[in-house]
Amino acid sequence: DTGVSQDPRHKITKRGQNVTFRCDPISEHNRLYWYRQTLGQGPEFLTYFQNEAQLEKSRLLSDRFSAERPKGSFSTLEIQRTEQGDSAMYLCASSPNVDTQYFGPGTRLTVL
Amino acid sequence: AQSVTQLGSHVSVSEGALVLLRCNYSSSVPPYLFWYVQYPNQGLQLLLKYTSAATLVKGINGFEAEFKKSETSFHLTKPSAHMSDAAEYFCAVSVRYGGSQGNLIFGKGTKLSVKP
């Protein structure tokens, strides 16, 4: 069990650029979640995958956001045409069941 | 709908003193409740969880929490604070109805400071 990993840990970009984050879940975990955490707030749910299927999306996930989980392994979260309001920590979590989620270290995005 | 409210955005205790972090929940179905800890610039680490078994739940690092249905509370306690406990603590409830798949709703967090 090597834990959930995320890459990159930090990303600084200019407004209007596209960014992509990667999450590698704990192997054999079929559930994968993405959350966004802004300064001084708790994480907020963005989207959920079971294996390769994206089964749930929050209304926070605007059409500039897209997530994939090809082959049910790693997942990517892409933000197109970034805005300053997208600056946040993006957290990935994986789970073997509905009970417990294990979080990665997060990717901190700063949009200038 | 489900929600959690954490009372107190900042709590300060002396080393060796009791830690009490408060969490109240709202849920139309029997809740699954969690406490996570977050150190600066890191992800969240699970401290403990309640999933309808024993109401007194013991977690890592000497923390425990008691589920009280009558008070809709799930407060986190530790008998004796240690300097290494200084961090931000989040209470969360799992959404398990309406087709949702267990995504978590978090409170706003409580930052714990420990004074020497």
mmCIF file of C-alpha atoms in Angstrom:
data_model
loop_
_atom_site.group_PDB
_atom_site.id
_atom_site.type_symbol
_atom_site.label_atom_id
_atom_site.label_comp_id
_atom_site.label_asym_id
_atom_site.label_seq_id
_atom_site.Cartn_x
_atom_site.Cartn_y
_atom_site.Cartn_z
ATOM 1 C CA ASP A 1 0.000 0.000 0.000
ATOM 2 C CA THR A 2 1.847 3.050 -1.252
ATOM 3 C CA GLY A 3 -1.014 5.468 -0.671
ATOM 4 C CA VAL A 4 -2.698 7.894 -3.033
ATOM 5 C CA SER A 5 -0.286 10.023 -5.031
ATOM 6 C CA GLN A 6 -0.930 13.240 -6.932
ATOM 7 C CA ASP A 7 1.143 15.074 -9.477
ATOM 8 C CA PRO A 8 2.176 17.844 -9.579
ATOM 9 C CA ARG A 9 2.136 18.992 -5.963
ATOM 10 C CA HIS A 10 2.163 22.631 -7.007
ATOM 11 C CA LYS A 11 1.155 24.345 -10.235
ATOM 12 C CA ILE A 12 1.370 28.022 -11.055
ATOM 13 C CA THR A 13 -0.283 29.127 -14.258
ATOM 14 C CA LYS A 14 -1.493 32.247 -15.969
ATOM 15 C CA ARG A 15 -5.159 33.000 -16.398
ATOM 16 C CA GLY A 16 -6.527 31.445 -19.556
ATOM 17 C CA GLN A 17 -4.095 28.537 -19.661
ATOM 18 C CA ASN A 18 -5.120 24.897 -19.441
ATOM 19 C CA VAL A 19 -3.847 22.662 -16.633
ATOM 20 C CA THR A 20 -4.044 18.936 -15.984
ATOM 21 C CA PHE A 21 -3.590 17.091 -12.711
ATOM 22 C CA ARG A 22 -3.016 13.409 -12.177
ATOM 23 C CA CYS A 23 -4.114 11.120 -9.369
ATOM 24 C CA ASP A 24 -2.872 7.585 -8.790
ATOM 25 C CA PRO A 25 -5.174 5.795 -6.349
ATOM 26 C CA ILE A 26 -4.334 2.915 -4.070
ATOM 27 C CA SER A 27 -4.250 -0.144 -6.277
ATOM 28 C CA GLU A 28 -7.376 -2.324 -6.025
ATOM 29 C CA HIS A 29 -9.493 0.674 -4.960
ATOM 30 C CA ASN A 30 -12.268 0.943 -7.537
ATOM 31 C CA ARG A 31 -13.724 4.195 -6.214
ATOM 32 C CA LEU A 32 -12.045 7.541 -6.889
ATOM 33 C CA TYR A 33 -13.174 11.017 -5.817
ATOM 34 C CA TRP A 34 -11.986 14.556 -6.624
ATOM 35 C CA TYR A 35 -12.472 17.456 -4.205
ATOM 36 C CA ARG A 36 -11.537 21.124 -4.229
ATOM 37 C CA GLN A 37 -10.447 22.998 -1.122
ATOM 38 C CA THR A 38 -10.189 26.779 -1.029
ATOM 39 C CA LEU A 39 -8.394 28.703 1.691
ATOM 40 C CA GLY A 40 -10.089 28.458 5.052
ATOM 41 C CA GLN A 41 -12.733 26.010 3.880
ATOM 42 C CA GLY A 42 -13.336 22.299 4.014
ATOM 43 C CA PRO A 43 -13.000 20.240 0.840
ATOM 44 C CA GLU A 44 -15.938 20.285 -1.574
ATOM 45 C CA PHE A 45 -16.881 17.320 -3.735
ATOM 46 C CA LEU A 46 -16.302 17.628 -7.478
ATOM 47 C CA THR A 47 -16.748 14.224 -9.081
ATOM 48 C CA TYR A 48 -16.749 10.463 -8.505
ATOM 49 C CA PHE A 49 -15.597 7.464 -10.532
ATOM 50 C CA GLN A 50 -16.329 3.813 -10.034
ATOM 51 C CA ASN A 51 -13.752 2.004 -12.102
ATOM 52 C CA GLU A 52 -13.677 3.915 -15.401
ATOM 53 C CA ALA A 53 -17.229 5.237 -15.187
ATOM 54 C CA GLN A 54 -17.840 8.797 -14.025
ATOM 55 C CA LEU A 55 -21.015 8.336 -12.007
ATOM 56 C CA GLU A 56 -21.486 11.621 -10.229
ATOM 57 C CA LYS A 57 -20.598 15.261 -10.855
ATOM 58 C CA SER A 58 -21.114 18.262 -8.603
ATOM 59 C CA ARG A 59 -22.585 21.467 -9.941
ATOM 60 C CA LEU A 60 -19.203 22.963 -8.989
ATOM 61 C CA LEU A 61 -17.764 21.090 -11.974
ATOM 62 C CA SER A 62 -18.344 23.691 -14.679
ATOM 63 C CA ASP A 63 -17.937 22.867 -18.355
ATOM 64 C CA ARG A 64 -14.342 24.104 -18.154
ATOM 65 C CA PHE A 65 -13.562 21.089 -15.971
ATOM 66 C CA SER A 66 -13.229 17.562 -17.250
ATOM 67 C CA ALA A 67 -12.134 14.388 -15.524
ATOM 68 C CA GLU A 68 -11.249 10.969 -16.830
ATOM 69 C CA ARG A 69 -10.234 7.622 -15.454
ATOM 70 C CA PRO A 70 -9.193 5.481 -18.396
ATOM 71 C CA LYS A 71 -9.002 1.778 -17.645
ATOM 72 C CA GLY A 72 -10.130 2.399 -14.097
ATOM 73 C CA SER A 73 -6.645 3.133 -12.808
ATOM 74 C CA PHE A 74 -5.208 6.666 -12.592
ATOM 75 C CA SER A 75 -7.389 9.708 -13.088
ATOM 76 C CA THR A 76 -6.816 13.127 -14.603
ATOM 77 C CA LEU A 77 -8.582 16.401 -13.900
ATOM 78 C CA GLU A 78 -8.257 19.104 -16.556
ATOM 79 C CA ILE A 79 -9.219 22.733 -16.198
ATOM 80 C CA GLN A 80 -9.483 24.713 -19.410
ATOM 81 C CA ARG A 81 -9.165 28.494 -19.635
ATOM 82 C CA THR A 82 -8.228 28.835 -15.981
ATOM 83 C CA GLU A 83 -9.597 31.713 -13.932
ATOM 84 C CA GLN A 84 -8.276 33.224 -10.717
ATOM 85 C CA GLY A 85 -11.229 31.689 -8.896
ATOM 86 C CA ASP A 86 -9.869 28.244 -9.759
ATOM 87 C CA SER A 87 -6.960 28.783 -7.364
ATOM 88 C CA ALA A 88 -7.340 26.061 -4.750
ATOM 89 C CA MET A 89 -6.020 22.753 -3.498
ATOM 90 C CA TYR A 90 -7.315 19.865 -5.596
ATOM 91 C CA LEU A 91 -7.566 16.645 -3.608
ATOM 92 C CA CYS A 92 -8.005 13.118 -4.832
ATOM 93 C CA ALA A 93 -9.261 10.261 -2.673
ATOM 94 C CA SER A 94 -9.678 6.560 -3.319
ATOM 95 C CA SER A 95 -11.769 3.976 -1.550
ATOM 96 C CA PRO A 96 -12.421 0.232 -1.638
ATOM 97 C CA ASN A 97 -15.997 0.743 -0.427
ATOM 98 C CA VAL A 98 -18.490 3.423 0.551
ATOM 99 C CA ASP A 99 -17.134 3.646 4.090
ATOM 100 C CA THR A 100 -13.671 5.125 3.974
ATOM 101 C CA GLN A 101 -11.769 7.475 1.686
ATOM 102 C CA TYR A 102 -7.998 7.822 1.640
ATOM 103 C CA PHE A 103 -6.710 11.171 0.466
ATOM 104 C CA GLY A 104 -3.648 12.102 -1.523
ATOM 105 C CA PRO A 105 -1.398 15.072 -0.686
ATOM 106 C CA GLY A 106 -3.216 17.350 -3.109
ATOM 107 C CA THR A 107 -2.211 19.644 -5.960
ATOM 108 C CA ARG A 108 -2.112 23.330 -5.104
ATOM 109 C CA LEU A 109 -3.088 25.457 -8.084
ATOM 110 C CA THR A 110 -2.291 29.157 -8.244
ATOM 111 C CA VAL A 111 -3.746 31.130 -11.156
ATOM 112 C CA LEU A 112 -2.061 34.479 -11.724
ATOM 113 C CA ALA B 1 -29.992 16.927 2.825
ATOM 114 C CA GLN B 2 -26.959 16.289 4.953
ATOM 115 C CA SER B 3 -24.597 18.763 6.562
ATOM 116 C CA VAL B 4 -22.084 19.199 9.355
ATOM 117 C CA THR B 5 -21.341 22.227 11.497
ATOM 118 C CA GLN B 6 -18.108 22.631 13.380
ATOM 119 C CA LEU B 7 -18.354 24.987 16.316
ATOM 120 C CA GLY B 8 -15.286 27.155 16.694
ATOM 121 C CA SER B 9 -12.909 27.864 13.835
ATOM 122 C CA HIS B 10 -9.969 28.095 16.265
ATOM 123 C CA VAL B 11 -9.342 26.205 19.496
ATOM 124 C CA SER B 12 -6.274 26.730 21.662
ATOM 125 C CA VAL B 13 -5.235 24.403 24.478
ATOM 126 C CA SER B 14 -2.175 23.940 26.618
ATOM 127 C CA GLU B 15 0.020 20.888 26.209
ATOM 128 C CA GLY B 16 -1.386 18.115 28.391
ATOM 129 C CA ALA B 17 -4.880 19.609 28.514
ATOM 130 C CA LEU B 18 -8.083 18.040 27.217
ATOM 131 C CA VAL B 19 -8.856 18.550 23.544
ATOM 132 C CA LEU B 20 -12.531 18.920 22.609
ATOM 133 C CA LEU B 21 -13.529 19.749 19.028
ATOM 134 C CA ARG B 22 -17.243 20.039 18.367
ATOM 135 C CA CYS B 23 -19.209 18.726 15.410
ATOM 136 C CA ASN B 24 -22.970 18.631 14.903
ATOM 137 C CA TYR B 25 -24.577 16.937 11.943
ATOM 138 C CA SER B 26 -27.850 16.989 10.095
ATOM 139 C CA SER B 27 -28.982 13.920 8.202
ATOM 140 C CA SER B 28 -32.257 12.435 7.015
ATOM 141 C CA VAL B 29 -30.745 8.945 7.024
ATOM 142 C CA PRO B 30 -28.512 7.218 9.565
ATOM 143 C CA PRO B 31 -25.201 8.999 9.081
ATOM 144 C CA TYR B 32 -21.694 7.788 8.500
ATOM 145 C CA LEU B 33 -19.427 10.315 10.213
ATOM 146 C CA PHE B 34 -15.709 10.956 9.986
ATOM 147 C CA TRP B 35 -12.962 13.062 11.494
ATOM 148 C CA TYR B 36 -9.950 13.936 9.353
ATOM 149 C CA VAL B 37 -6.788 15.867 10.259
ATOM 150 C CA GLN B 38 -4.851 18.092 7.870
ATOM 151 C CA TYR B 39 -1.329 19.355 8.439
ATOM 152 C CA PRO B 40 -0.189 22.446 6.499
ATOM 153 C CA ASN B 41 0.064 21.905 2.748
ATOM 154 C CA GLN B 42 -0.855 18.238 3.056
ATOM 155 C CA GLY B 43 -3.830 16.058 2.288
ATOM 156 C CA LEU B 44 -6.294 14.711 4.808
ATOM 157 C CA GLN B 45 -5.591 11.804 7.120
ATOM 158 C CA LEU B 46 -8.439 9.764 8.557
ATOM 159 C CA LEU B 47 -8.551 9.900 12.368
ATOM 160 C CA LEU B 48 -11.661 7.831 12.969
ATOM 161 C CA LYS B 49 -15.070 6.927 11.573
ATOM 162 C CA TYR B 50 -18.548 6.025 12.767
ATOM 163 C CA THR B 51 -20.539 3.664 10.549
ATOM 164 C CA SER B 52 -23.409 2.602 12.824
ATOM 165 C CA ALA B 53 -21.526 0.174 15.034
ATOM 166 C CA ALA B 54 -20.239 1.188 18.487
ATOM 167 C CA THR B 55 -21.160 4.763 19.409
ATOM 168 C CA LEU B 56 -17.770 5.411 21.041
ATOM 169 C CA VAL B 57 -15.166 5.272 18.332
ATOM 170 C CA LYS B 58 -11.436 5.159 18.973
ATOM 171 C CA GLY B 59 -9.027 6.458 16.391
ATOM 172 C CA ILE B 60 -5.358 7.035 15.841
ATOM 173 C CA ASN B 61 -3.066 9.194 17.974
ATOM 174 C CA GLY B 62 -5.251 8.809 21.072
ATOM 175 C CA PHE B 63 -8.323 10.529 19.635
ATOM 176 C CA GLU B 64 -11.860 9.300 20.138
ATOM 177 C CA ALA B 65 -15.355 10.497 19.303
ATOM 178 C CA GLU B 66 -18.817 9.659 20.566
ATOM 179 C CA PHE B 67 -21.884 9.501 18.340
ATOM 180 C CA LYS B 68 -24.893 10.956 20.160
ATOM 181 C CA LYS B 69 -28.050 10.652 18.111
ATOM 182 C CA SER B 70 -30.190 12.598 20.577
ATOM 183 C CA GLU B 71 -27.818 15.563 20.334
ATOM 184 C CA THR B 72 -26.910 15.033 16.644
ATOM 185 C CA SER B 73 -23.297 15.388 17.704
ATOM 186 C CA PHE B 74 -19.992 13.687 16.982
ATOM 187 C CA HIS B 75 -17.440 15.564 19.088
ATOM 188 C CA LEU B 76 -13.745 14.693 18.933
ATOM 189 C CA THR B 77 -11.739 14.400 22.147
ATOM 190 C CA LYS B 78 -8.249 13.593 23.341
ATOM 191 C CA PRO B 79 -7.415 13.454 27.051
ATOM 192 C CA SER B 80 -3.995 15.073 26.815
ATOM 193 C CA ALA B 81 -2.871 17.372 23.998
ATOM 194 C CA HIS B 82 0.554 17.058 22.464
ATOM 195 C CA MET B 83 2.392 19.691 20.468
ATOM 196 C CA SER B 84 2.215 17.429 17.416
ATOM 197 C CA ASP B 85 -1.614 17.622 17.529
ATOM 198 C CA ALA B 86 -1.524 21.192 16.220
ATOM 199 C CA ALA B 87 -3.302 20.981 12.870
ATOM 200 C CA GLU B 88 -6.682 21.566 11.250
ATOM 201 C CA TYR B 89 -9.449 19.086 11.942
ATOM 202 C CA PHE B 90 -12.424 18.409 9.705
ATOM 203 C CA CYS B 91 -15.667 16.649 10.518
ATOM 204 C CA ALA B 92 -17.464 15.050 7.569
ATOM 205 C CA VAL B 93 -20.643 13.142 6.764
ATOM 206 C CA SER B 94 -20.996 10.649 3.928
ATOM 207 C CA VAL B 95 -23.811 11.207 1.434
ATOM 208 C CA ARG B 96 -25.548 7.880 0.933
ATOM 209 C CA TYR B 97 -28.906 8.589 -0.640
ATOM 210 C CA GLY B 98 -30.410 9.829 -3.869
ATOM 211 C CA GLY B 99 -27.929 7.923 -5.985
ATOM 212 C CA SER B 100 -24.906 9.512 -4.336
ATOM 213 C CA GLN B 101 -21.940 7.263 -3.899
ATOM 214 C CA GLY B 102 -20.477 8.180 -0.573
ATOM 215 C CA ASN B 103 -18.976 11.545 -1.367
ATOM 216 C CA LEU B 104 -18.178 13.495 1.771
ATOM 217 C CA ILE B 105 -19.621 16.780 2.987
ATOM 218 C CA PHE B 106 -17.105 18.555 5.192
ATOM 219 C CA GLY B 107 -17.413 21.158 7.875
ATOM 220 C CA LYS B 108 -15.359 24.331 7.637
ATOM 221 C CA GLY B 109 -12.675 22.966 9.914
ATOM 222 C CA THR B 110 -11.277 23.775 13.338
ATOM 223 C CA LYS B 111 -7.682 24.866 13.692
ATOM 224 C CA LEU B 112 -6.160 23.469 16.869
ATOM 225 C CA SER B 113 -3.242 25.287 18.484
ATOM 226 C CA VAL B 114 -1.274 23.714 21.332
ATOM 227 C CA LYS B 115 0.631 25.986 23.691
ATOM 228 C CA PRO B 116 3.719 24.696 25.499
#
